[in-house]
PDB file of C-alpha atoms and ligand atoms in Angstrom:
ATOM      1  CA  MET T  27       1.071  -7.421  41.211  1.00 51.00           C
ATOM      2  CA  SER T  28      -2.576  -6.396  41.081  1.00 61.00           C
ATOM      3  CA  LYS T  29      -4.667  -7.198  38.033  1.00 72.00           C
ATOM      4  CA  GLU T  30      -5.584  -4.399  35.634  1.00 80.00           C
ATOM      5  CA  SER T  31      -8.694  -4.201  33.449  1.00 88.00           C
ATOM      6  CA  THR T  32      -8.378  -4.913  29.721  1.00 86.00           C
ATOM      7  CA  GLN T  33      -9.979  -1.459  29.213  1.00 87.00           C
ATOM      8  CA  THR T  34      -6.899   0.070  30.839  1.00 92.00           C
ATOM      9  CA  PHE T  35      -4.882  -0.870  27.767  1.00 94.00           C
ATOM     10  CA  ARG T  36      -7.317   0.466  25.133  1.00 89.00           C
ATOM     11  CA  CYS T  37      -6.649   3.880  23.720  1.00 88.00           C
ATOM     12  CA  SER T  38      -8.957   6.258  21.875  1.00 88.00           C
ATOM     13  CA  HIS T  39      -7.613   5.168  18.460  1.00 89.00           C
ATOM     14  CA  LYS T  40      -9.900   2.455  17.090  1.00 92.00           C
ATOM     15  CA  PRO T  41      -8.116  -0.289  15.092  1.00 95.00           C
ATOM     16  CA  THR T  42      -8.002   0.454  11.372  1.00 94.00           C
ATOM     17  CA  TRP T  43      -7.662  -3.179  10.282  1.00 97.00           C
ATOM     18  CA  CYS T  44     -10.139  -4.617   7.755  1.00 97.00           C
ATOM     19  CA  PRO T  45     -13.265  -6.103   9.371  1.00 97.00           C
ATOM     20  CA  GLY T  46     -12.493  -9.740  10.179  1.00 97.00           C
ATOM     21  CA  CYS T  47      -8.691  -9.346  10.132  1.00 98.00           C
ATOM     22  CA  GLY T  48      -7.055 -11.907  12.423  1.00 97.00           C
ATOM     23  CA  ASP T  49      -5.058  -9.179  14.149  1.00 97.00           C
ATOM     24  CA  TYR T  50      -8.153  -8.156  16.191  1.00 97.00           C
ATOM     25  CA  GLY T  51      -7.960 -11.498  17.985  1.00 98.00           C
ATOM     26  CA  VAL T  52      -4.263 -10.959  18.720  1.00 98.00           C
ATOM     27  CA  LEU T  53      -4.943  -7.467  20.108  1.00 97.00           C
ATOM     28  CA  ASN T  54      -7.658  -8.938  22.308  1.00 97.00           C
ATOM     29  CA  GLY T  55      -5.271 -11.629  23.574  1.00 98.00           C
ATOM     30  CA  VAL T  56      -2.510  -9.071  24.228  1.00 98.00           C
ATOM     31  CA  GLU T  57      -4.887  -6.830  26.225  1.00 97.00           C
ATOM     32  CA  ARG T  58      -6.005  -9.790  28.323  1.00 97.00           C
ATOM     33  CA  ALA T  59      -2.412 -10.854  28.953  1.00 98.00           C
ATOM     34  CA  MET T  60      -1.413  -7.321  29.984  1.00 97.00           C
ATOM     35  CA  ALA T  61      -4.396  -7.084  32.332  1.00 97.00           C
ATOM     36  CA  GLU T  62      -3.445 -10.375  33.985  1.00 97.00           C
ATOM     37  CA  PHE T  63       0.236  -9.409  34.099  1.00 97.00           C
ATOM     38  CA  GLY T  64      -0.694  -6.440  36.271  1.00 94.00           C
ATOM     39  CA  ARG T  65       1.787  -3.750  35.268  1.00 96.00           C
ATOM     40  CA  PRO T  66       0.268  -0.345  34.408  1.00 96.00           C
ATOM     41  CA  PRO T  67       0.463   0.961  30.809  1.00 97.00           C
ATOM     42  CA  HIS T  68       3.267   3.444  31.556  1.00 97.00           C
ATOM     43  CA  GLU T  69       5.573   0.569  32.546  1.00 98.00           C
ATOM     44  CA  ILE T  70       5.088  -1.267  29.227  1.00 98.00           C
ATOM     45  CA  ALA T  71       6.400  -0.367  25.757  1.00 98.00           C
ATOM     46  CA  VAL T  72       5.245  -1.997  22.520  1.00 98.00           C
ATOM     47  CA  VAL T  73       7.628  -1.724  19.576  1.00 98.00           C
ATOM     48  CA  ALA T  74       6.630  -2.595  16.008  1.00 97.00           C
ATOM     49  CA  GLY T  75       8.104  -2.725  12.540  1.00 95.00           C
ATOM     50  CA  ILE T  76       6.049  -1.900   9.439  1.00 95.00           C
ATOM     51  CA  GLY T  77       2.929  -3.620   8.150  1.00 95.00           C
ATOM     52  CA  CYS T  78      -0.725  -4.076   9.045  1.00 96.00           C
ATOM     53  CA  SER T  79       0.024  -5.947  12.284  1.00 95.00           C
ATOM     54  CA  SER T  80       2.730  -3.419  13.170  1.00 96.00           C
ATOM     55  CA  ARG T  81       0.011  -0.824  13.712  1.00 96.00           C
ATOM     56  CA  MET T  82      -0.786  -2.461  17.031  1.00 96.00           C
ATOM     57  CA  PRO T  83       1.048   0.113  19.217  1.00 95.00           C
ATOM     58  CA  PHE T  84      -1.374   2.787  17.931  1.00 96.00           C
ATOM     59  CA  PHE T  85      -4.304   0.894  19.442  1.00 96.00           C
ATOM     60  CA  LEU T  86      -2.845   0.411  22.923  1.00 97.00           C
ATOM     61  CA  SER T  87      -2.479   2.869  25.802  1.00 96.00           C
ATOM     62  CA  THR T  88       1.075   1.711  26.605  1.00 97.00           C
ATOM     63  CA  TYR T  89       4.154   3.460  25.282  1.00 97.00           C
ATOM     64  CA  GLY T  90       4.600   2.629  21.606  1.00 97.00           C
ATOM     65  CA  PHE T  91       7.263   2.899  18.938  1.00 96.00           C
ATOM     66  CA  HIS T  92       6.691   2.403  15.219  1.00 94.00           C
ATOM     67  CA  ALA T  93      10.149   1.532  13.900  1.00 93.00           C
ATOM     68  CA  VAL T  94      11.297   1.174  10.298  1.00 93.00           C
ATOM     69  CA  HIS T  95      10.640  -1.983   8.305  1.00 94.00           C
ATOM     70  CA  GLY T  96      12.157  -5.102   9.856  1.00 94.00           C
ATOM     71  CA  ARG T  97      13.865  -3.171  12.660  1.00 96.00           C
ATOM     72  CA  GLY T  98      11.347  -3.553  15.476  1.00 97.00           C
ATOM     73  CA  LEU T  99      13.527  -6.096  17.273  1.00 97.00           C
ATOM     74  CA  CYS T 100      16.579  -3.803  17.049  1.00 97.00           C
ATOM     75  CA  VAL T 101      14.724  -0.911  18.689  1.00 97.00           C
ATOM     76  CA  ALA T 102      13.187  -3.262  21.270  1.00 97.00           C
ATOM     77  CA  THR T 103      16.646  -4.689  22.114  1.00 96.00           C
ATOM     78  CA  GLY T 104      18.075  -1.200  22.582  1.00 94.00           C
ATOM     79  CA  LEU T 105      15.118  -0.057  24.659  1.00 96.00           C
ATOM     80  CA  LYS T 106      15.189  -3.075  26.972  1.00 95.00           C
ATOM     81  CA  THR T 107      18.960  -2.758  27.402  1.00 91.00           C
ATOM     82  CA  ALA T 108      18.782   0.957  28.217  1.00 91.00           C
ATOM     83  CA  ARG T 109      15.594   0.781  30.317  1.00 93.00           C
ATOM     84  CA  PRO T 110      15.551  -2.716  31.868  1.00 93.00           C
ATOM     85  CA  GLU T 111      12.793  -1.759  34.298  1.00 95.00           C
ATOM     86  CA  LEU T 112      10.292  -1.530  31.413  1.00 97.00           C
ATOM     87  CA  THR T 113       8.384  -4.534  30.074  1.00 98.00           C
ATOM     88  CA  VAL T 114       9.117  -4.480  26.347  1.00 98.00           C
ATOM     89  CA  ILE T 115       6.978  -6.244  23.757  1.00 98.00           C
ATOM     90  CA  ALA T 116       7.852  -6.377  20.054  1.00 98.00           C
ATOM     91  CA  VAL T 117       5.241  -7.102  17.380  1.00 98.00           C
ATOM     92  CA  GLY T 118       5.280  -7.528  13.619  1.00 97.00           C
ATOM     93  CA  GLY T 119       4.176  -9.554  10.639  1.00 97.00           C
ATOM     94  CA  ASP T 120       5.849 -12.389   8.757  1.00 96.00           C
ATOM     95  CA  GLY T 121       7.260 -10.154   6.020  1.00 95.00           C
ATOM     96  CA  ASP T 122       8.600  -7.662   8.544  1.00 95.00           C
ATOM     97  CA  ALA T 123      10.082 -10.374  10.776  1.00 95.00           C
ATOM     98  CA  LEU T 124      11.465 -12.846   8.277  1.00 96.00           C
ATOM     99  CA  ALA T 125      12.245 -10.968   5.047  1.00 96.00           C
ATOM    100  CA  ILE T 126      13.690  -7.517   5.661  1.00 94.00           C
ATOM    101  CA  GLY T 127      14.051  -8.270   9.388  1.00 95.00           C
ATOM    102  CA  GLY T 128      15.254 -11.857   8.995  1.00 94.00           C
ATOM    103  CA  ASN T 129      18.817 -11.107  10.008  1.00 95.00           C
ATOM    104  CA  HIS T 130      17.697  -9.289  13.162  1.00 96.00           C
ATOM    105  CA  PHE T 131      15.256 -12.075  14.007  1.00 96.00           C
ATOM    106  CA  PHE T 132      18.001 -14.690  14.176  1.00 95.00           C
ATOM    107  CA  HIS T 133      20.333 -12.507  16.256  1.00 96.00           C
ATOM    108  CA  ALA T 134      17.660 -11.380  18.722  1.00 96.00           C
ATOM    109  CA  MET T 135      16.742 -15.038  19.315  1.00 97.00           C
ATOM    110  CA  ARG T 136      20.327 -16.150  19.945  1.00 96.00           C
ATOM    111  CA  ARG T 137      20.969 -13.154  22.249  1.00 96.00           C
ATOM    112  CA  ASN T 138      18.023 -14.199  24.379  1.00 97.00           C
ATOM    113  CA  VAL T 139      17.056 -10.583  25.019  1.00 96.00           C
ATOM    114  CA  ASP T 140      14.390 -10.300  27.725  1.00 97.00           C
ATOM    115  CA  LEU T 141      11.553  -9.447  25.314  1.00 98.00           C
ATOM    116  CA  THR T 142       8.203 -10.860  24.304  1.00 98.00           C
ATOM    117  CA  TYR T 143       7.984 -10.993  20.521  1.00 98.00           C
ATOM    118  CA  ILE T 144       4.598 -11.625  18.895  1.00 98.00           C
ATOM    119  CA  LEU T 145       4.657 -12.457  15.212  1.00 98.00           C
ATOM    120  CA  MET T 146       1.287 -12.136  13.443  1.00 98.00           C
ATOM    121  CA  ASP T 147       1.718 -14.625  10.632  1.00 98.00           C
ATOM    122  CA  ASN T 148      -0.766 -14.229   7.735  1.00 97.00           C
ATOM    123  CA  GLN T 149       1.480 -15.762   5.046  1.00 96.00           C
ATOM    124  CA  ILE T 150       1.187 -12.696   2.784  1.00 94.00           C
ATOM    125  CA  TYR T 151       2.160  -9.022   2.525  1.00 94.00           C
ATOM    126  CA  GLY T 152      -1.186  -7.473   3.505  1.00 94.00           C
ATOM    127  CA  MET T 153      -0.442  -3.765   3.705  1.00 92.00           C
ATOM    128  CA  THR T 154       0.990  -3.679   0.175  1.00 92.00           C
ATOM    129  CA  LYS T 155      -2.043  -5.607  -1.106  1.00 93.00           C
ATOM    130  CA  GLY T 156      -1.039  -9.234  -1.423  1.00 94.00           C
ATOM    131  CA  GLN T 157       2.467 -10.225  -2.468  1.00 95.00           C
ATOM    132  CA  THR T 158       4.192 -13.503  -1.603  1.00 95.00           C
ATOM    133  CA  ALA T 159       5.920 -13.398   1.810  1.00 96.00           C
ATOM    134  CA  PRO T 160       8.477 -15.726   3.474  1.00 96.00           C
ATOM    135  CA  THR T 161       5.784 -17.897   5.108  1.00 97.00           C
ATOM    136  CA  SER T 162       3.613 -18.118   1.943  1.00 96.00           C
ATOM    137  CA  GLY T 163       2.908 -21.649   0.783  1.00 95.00           C
ATOM    138  CA  HIS T 164       4.724 -23.205  -2.144  1.00 96.00           C
ATOM    139  CA  GLY T 165       2.808 -22.786  -5.393  1.00 95.00           C
ATOM    140  CA  ILE T 166       0.373 -20.049  -4.341  1.00 95.00           C
ATOM    141  CA  ARG T 167      -0.485 -17.437  -6.949  1.00 95.00           C
ATOM    142  CA  THR T 168      -0.182 -13.839  -5.824  1.00 94.00           C
ATOM    143  CA  LYS T 169       0.426 -10.500  -7.499  1.00 92.00           C
ATOM    144  CA  SER T 170       4.170 -11.093  -7.227  1.00 95.00           C
ATOM    145  CA  THR T 171       4.013 -14.800  -8.216  1.00 96.00           C
ATOM    146  CA  PRO T 172       1.264 -15.006 -10.888  1.00 95.00           C
ATOM    147  CA  HIS T 173       2.578 -18.395 -12.071  1.00 96.00           C
ATOM    148  CA  GLY T 174       2.822 -19.813  -8.560  1.00 96.00           C
ATOM    149  CA  ASN T 175       5.307 -19.350  -5.704  1.00 96.00           C
ATOM    150  CA  PRO T 176       8.467 -21.334  -6.511  1.00 96.00           C
ATOM    151  CA  ASP T 177       9.813 -20.999  -2.942  1.00 95.00           C
ATOM    152  CA  MET T 178       9.264 -23.181   0.092  1.00 96.00           C
ATOM    153  CA  PRO T 179       7.902 -21.412   3.208  1.00 96.00           C
ATOM    154  CA  VAL T 180       9.946 -20.573   6.286  1.00 96.00           C
ATOM    155  CA  ASP T 181       8.696 -22.006   9.582  1.00 97.00           C
ATOM    156  CA  PRO T 182       9.169 -19.148  12.098  1.00 98.00           C
ATOM    157  CA  VAL T 183       8.809 -21.526  15.054  1.00 98.00           C
ATOM    158  CA  TRP T 184      11.630 -23.706  13.720  1.00 97.00           C
ATOM    159  CA  VAL T 185      13.884 -20.687  13.146  1.00 97.00           C
ATOM    160  CA  ALA T 186      13.204 -19.285  16.632  1.00 98.00           C
ATOM    161  CA  LEU T 187      13.814 -22.653  18.315  1.00 97.00           C
ATOM    162  CA  SER T 188      16.987 -23.433  16.419  1.00 96.00           C
ATOM    163  CA  SER T 189      18.343 -19.888  16.849  1.00 97.00           C
ATOM    164  CA  GLY T 190      18.183 -19.957  20.658  1.00 96.00           C
ATOM    165  CA  ALA T 191      14.848 -18.471  21.806  1.00 98.00           C
ATOM    166  CA  THR T 192      14.127 -19.719  25.317  1.00 98.00           C
ATOM    167  CA  TYR T 193      10.311 -19.579  25.193  1.00 98.00           C
ATOM    168  CA  VAL T 194       8.579 -20.634  21.971  1.00 98.00           C
ATOM    169  CA  ALA T 195       4.828 -20.955  21.466  1.00 98.00           C
ATOM    170  CA  GLN T 196       2.232 -20.938  18.717  1.00 98.00           C
ATOM    171  CA  GLY T 197      -1.440 -19.972  18.717  1.00 98.00           C
ATOM    172  CA  LEU T 198      -4.387 -19.051  16.523  1.00 98.00           C
ATOM    173  CA  SER T 199      -5.788 -15.514  16.444  1.00 98.00           C
ATOM    174  CA  SER T 200      -9.264 -17.065  16.412  1.00 98.00           C
ATOM    175  CA  ASN T 201      -8.550 -18.261  19.973  1.00 98.00           C
ATOM    176  CA  PRO T 202      -7.706 -15.045  21.894  1.00 98.00           C
ATOM    177  CA  LYS T 203      -7.914 -16.907  25.213  1.00 98.00           C
ATOM    178  CA  GLN T 204      -5.032 -19.150  24.201  1.00 98.00           C
ATOM    179  CA  VAL T 205      -3.122 -16.177  22.749  1.00 98.00           C
ATOM    180  CA  ALA T 206      -3.548 -14.410  26.118  1.00 98.00           C
ATOM    181  CA  GLU T 207      -2.183 -17.429  28.025  1.00 98.00           C
ATOM    182  CA  LEU T 208       0.826 -17.752  25.717  1.00 98.00           C
ATOM    183  CA  VAL T 209       1.593 -14.007  25.806  1.00 98.00           C
ATOM    184  CA  LEU T 210       1.250 -13.908  29.598  1.00 98.00           C
ATOM    185  CA  GLY T 211       3.691 -16.814  29.833  1.00 98.00           C
ATOM    186  CA  GLY T 212       6.056 -14.828  27.618  1.00 98.00           C
ATOM    187  CA  LEU T 213       5.744 -11.707  29.778  1.00 98.00           C
ATOM    188  CA  LEU T 214       6.587 -13.736  32.880  1.00 98.00           C
ATOM    189  CA  HIS T 215       9.555 -15.449  31.210  1.00 98.00           C
ATOM    190  CA  ARG T 216      13.091 -14.024  31.605  1.00 97.00           C
ATOM    191  CA  GLY T 217      14.587 -14.141  28.123  1.00 98.00           C
ATOM    192  CA  MET T 218      13.364 -14.133  24.524  1.00 98.00           C
ATOM    193  CA  ALA T 219       9.743 -15.267  24.396  1.00 98.00           C
ATOM    194  CA  PHE T 220       8.629 -15.868  20.833  1.00 98.00           C
ATOM    195  CA  ILE T 221       4.950 -16.389  20.076  1.00 98.00           C
ATOM    196  CA  ASN T 222       3.877 -17.123  16.503  1.00 98.00           C
ATOM    197  CA  VAL T 223       0.192 -16.349  16.032  1.00 98.00           C
ATOM    198  CA  LEU T 224      -1.477 -17.598  12.849  1.00 98.00           C
ATOM    199  CA  SER T 225      -3.564 -14.546  12.018  1.00 98.00           C
ATOM    200  CA  PRO T 226      -5.286 -14.537   8.616  1.00 97.00           C
ATOM    201  CA  CYS T 227      -5.494 -11.677   6.144  1.00 97.00           C
ATOM    202  CA  VAL T 228      -9.153 -11.839   5.092  1.00 97.00           C
ATOM    203  CA  THR T 229      -8.719  -9.331   2.280  1.00 96.00           C
ATOM    204  CA  PHE T 230      -5.658 -10.431   0.306  1.00 94.00           C
ATOM    205  CA  HIS T 231      -5.215 -14.102   1.216  1.00 94.00           C
ATOM    206  CA  LYS T 232      -8.691 -15.563   1.475  1.00 94.00           C
ATOM    207  CA  ASP T 233      -7.529 -19.171   0.965  1.00 94.00           C
ATOM    208  CA  VAL T 234      -5.781 -19.065   4.334  1.00 95.00           C
ATOM    209  CA  ASN T 235      -8.515 -18.276   6.844  1.00 96.00           C
ATOM    210  CA  LYS T 236      -9.486 -19.185  10.385  1.00 96.00           C
ATOM    211  CA  ASP T 237     -11.131 -22.447   9.304  1.00 97.00           C
ATOM    212  CA  THR T 238      -8.245 -23.678   7.142  1.00 97.00           C
ATOM    213  CA  LEU T 239      -5.722 -22.706   9.825  1.00 97.00           C
ATOM    214  CA  LYS T 240      -7.691 -24.504  12.515  1.00 97.00           C
ATOM    215  CA  ALA T 241      -7.995 -27.605  10.327  1.00 97.00           C
ATOM    216  CA  ALA T 242      -4.240 -27.539   9.683  1.00 97.00           C
ATOM    217  CA  SER T 243      -3.363 -27.208  13.385  1.00 97.00           C
ATOM    218  CA  SER T 244      -2.427 -29.986  15.780  1.00 96.00           C
ATOM    219  CA  GLU T 245      -2.245 -30.479  19.524  1.00 94.00           C
ATOM    220  CA  LEU T 246       1.056 -31.130  21.259  1.00 97.00           C
ATOM    221  CA  PRO T 247       1.678 -34.819  21.953  1.00 95.00           C
ATOM    222  CA  ALA T 248       0.639 -36.040  25.399  1.00 95.00           C
ATOM    223  CA  GLY T 249       3.520 -35.824  27.847  1.00 96.00           C
ATOM    224  CA  HIS T 250       5.525 -33.406  25.669  1.00 98.00           C
ATOM    225  CA  ASP T 251       8.552 -32.165  27.658  1.00 98.00           C
ATOM    226  CA  VAL T 252       8.510 -28.375  27.176  1.00 98.00           C
ATOM    227  CA  THR T 253      11.933 -28.069  28.829  1.00 98.00           C
ATOM    228  CA  SER T 254      13.689 -30.060  26.067  1.00 98.00           C
ATOM    229  CA  ARG T 255      14.746 -28.192  22.924  1.00 97.00           C
ATOM    230  CA  GLY T 256      15.277 -31.551  21.216  1.00 97.00           C
ATOM    231  CA  ALA T 257      11.738 -32.673  22.061  1.00 98.00           C
ATOM    232  CA  ALA T 258      10.423 -29.318  20.796  1.00 98.00           C
ATOM    233  CA  LEU T 259      12.237 -29.685  17.467  1.00 97.00           C
ATOM    234  CA  ASN T 260      10.924 -33.237  17.246  1.00 97.00           C
ATOM    235  CA  VAL T 261       7.362 -31.921  17.669  1.00 97.00           C
ATOM    236  CA  LEU T 262       7.893 -29.798  14.552  1.00 96.00           C
ATOM    237  CA  ILE T 263       9.323 -32.718  12.601  1.00 95.00           C
ATOM    238  CA  GLU T 264       6.458 -34.997  13.635  1.00 95.00           C
ATOM    239  CA  ALA T 265       3.897 -32.264  12.885  1.00 94.00           C
ATOM    240  CA  ASP T 266       4.778 -32.771   9.232  1.00 87.00           C
ATOM    241  CA  GLY T 267       3.587 -29.383   8.024  1.00 85.00           C
ATOM    242  CA  SER T 268       0.693 -28.933  10.465  1.00 94.00           C
ATOM    243  CA  TYR T 269       0.828 -26.173  13.096  1.00 97.00           C
ATOM    244  CA  PRO T 270       1.391 -27.464  16.638  1.00 98.00           C
ATOM    245  CA  LEU T 271      -0.392 -25.176  19.105  1.00 98.00           C
ATOM    246  CA  GLY T 272       0.542 -24.216  22.649  1.00 98.00           C
ATOM    247  CA  LEU T 273       3.750 -23.797  24.606  1.00 98.00           C
ATOM    248  CA  ILE T 274       6.342 -25.784  22.648  1.00 98.00           C
ATOM    249  CA  TYR T 275       9.521 -24.924  24.536  1.00 98.00           C
ATOM    250  CA  LYS T 276      10.565 -23.144  27.709  1.00 98.00           C
ATOM    251  CA  ASP T 277      14.140 -23.177  28.996  1.00 98.00           C
ATOM    252  CA  PRO T 278      13.996 -23.275  32.807  1.00 95.00           C
ATOM    253  CA  ALA T 279      17.662 -22.183  32.982  1.00 96.00           C
ATOM    254  CA  SER T 280      17.319 -19.219  30.609  1.00 97.00           C
ATOM    255  CA  LYS T 281      20.100 -16.652  31.099  1.00 95.00           C
ATOM    256  CA  PRO T 282      18.990 -13.467  29.362  1.00 95.00           C
ATOM    257  CA  PHE T 283      21.196 -10.999  27.518  1.00 93.00           C
ATOM    258  CA  ASP T 284      21.255  -8.420  30.350  1.00 90.00           C
ATOM    259  CA  GLU T 285      22.582 -10.977  32.873  1.00 91.00           C
ATOM    260  CA  ARG T 286      25.290 -12.149  30.479  1.00 89.00           C
ATOM    261  CA  VAL T 287      26.306  -8.546  29.765  1.00 85.00           C
ATOM    262  CA  ALA T 288      26.527  -7.828  33.515  1.00 84.00           C
ATOM    263  CA  SER T 289      28.584 -10.972  34.238  1.00 85.00           C
ATOM    264  CA  THR T 290      30.880 -10.306  31.250  1.00 84.00           C
ATOM    265  CA  PHE T 291      31.643  -6.792  32.453  1.00 80.00           C
ATOM    266  CA  SER T 292      32.096  -7.784  36.089  1.00 79.00           C
ATOM    267  CA  ALA T 293      34.507 -10.621  35.043  1.00 73.00           C
ATOM    268  CA  ARG T 294      36.410  -8.116  32.950  1.00 72.00           C
ATOM    269  CA  ALA T 295      36.556  -5.650  35.849  1.00 74.00           C
ATOM    270  CA  GLU T 296      37.862  -8.428  38.168  1.00 74.00           C
ATOM    271  CA  SER T 297      40.600  -9.500  35.747  1.00 73.00           C
ATOM    272  CA  ARG T 298      41.570  -5.862  35.291  1.00 73.00           C
ATOM    273  CA  THR T 299      41.916  -5.471  39.071  1.00 78.00           C
ATOM    274  CA  VAL T 300      44.156  -8.589  39.227  1.00 74.00           C
ATOM    275  CA  ILE T 301      46.353  -7.284  36.391  1.00 71.00           C
ATOM    276  CA  GLU T 302      46.629  -3.843  38.007  1.00 77.00           C
ATOM    277  CA  SER T 303      47.655  -5.360  41.352  1.00 79.00           C
ATOM    278  CA  LEU T 304      50.270  -7.571  39.600  1.00 72.00           C
ATOM    279  CA  VAL T 305      51.659  -4.557  37.768  1.00 76.00           C
ATOM    280  CA  ALA T 306      51.752  -2.606  41.054  1.00 80.00           C
ATOM    281  CA  SER T 307      53.614  -5.490  42.802  1.00 78.00           C
ATOM    282  CA  TYR T 308      56.395  -5.394  40.171  1.00 74.00           C
ATOM    283  CA  ALA T 309      56.710  -1.636  40.226  1.00 68.00           C
TER     284      ALA T 309
HETATM  285 FE1  SF4 F   3      -5.639  -7.452   8.019  1.00 53.13          FE
HETATM  286 FE2  SF4 F   3      -5.135  -8.127   5.489  1.00 53.13          FE
HETATM  287 FE3  SF4 F   3      -6.677  -6.031   6.010  1.00 53.13          FE
HETATM  288 FE4  SF4 F   3      -4.070  -5.937   6.505  1.00 53.13          FE
HETATM  289  S1  SF4 F   3      -5.016  -6.130   4.498  1.00 53.13           S
HETATM  290  S2  SF4 F   3      -5.705  -5.218   7.869  1.00 53.13           S
HETATM  291  S3  SF4 F   3      -3.641  -8.051   7.194  1.00 53.13           S
HETATM  292  S4  SF4 F   3      -7.133  -8.180   6.520  1.00 53.13           S
END
């Protein structure tokens, strides 16, 4: 594959995010990853749900699909299954992925569909102006929890790992170079590649910003075995609430959904042939 320019993936629509929104860094990382990946825009489709981060397909020159709230992964699964020759990327925010789309998130991970899924995690509902979301911290005061959030946050990396994703990584939007490396790794991986990017909302959740996220992040332990799901889960336990950054898990024996569908149908066709020949021999 030849390399493309990052400009190849820009379209004439300028991003409409607030100045300073973390999602600019994610877009930058995605463009770099696509350029390095080398496929032209017409061979890539980006599918999104609803929310600020889900506007990303509008700002790219690839094919794009703006699905309904929480259903980006469903559309992406259908698209990849029907058009396996396309590279399909799904994007969304934490509310889209883990509240209304939570059920689909879990099933897409366990199916190991050959997708790259980028979650832009700002720990708030940004587009609707600042309500508590599934990854919001315990106790925070928002418009929907004026007395403090009584819930504990979901860890998307934990859910993806324990649900069966075969490539799991985490990055900071303030480090687009790392985001690009993690997304490129996801594009090259056969199976569900989940990348959680901590991407602050500078307008409606000012307490969680690039400095606090960086301070709360941690490096992976030296010698971490990325091929062990157990070691990956242990990293999250040992992180004790901090955000481990980098490639956390990659299954070298990943068998994606399309391969399992093909082998299931060919096994069924074989057993049908055996049954038909048995029936014919008794006729
Ligand atoms: Fe970004 Fe928040 Fe503005 Fe939405 S509201 S564009 S998440 S800064």
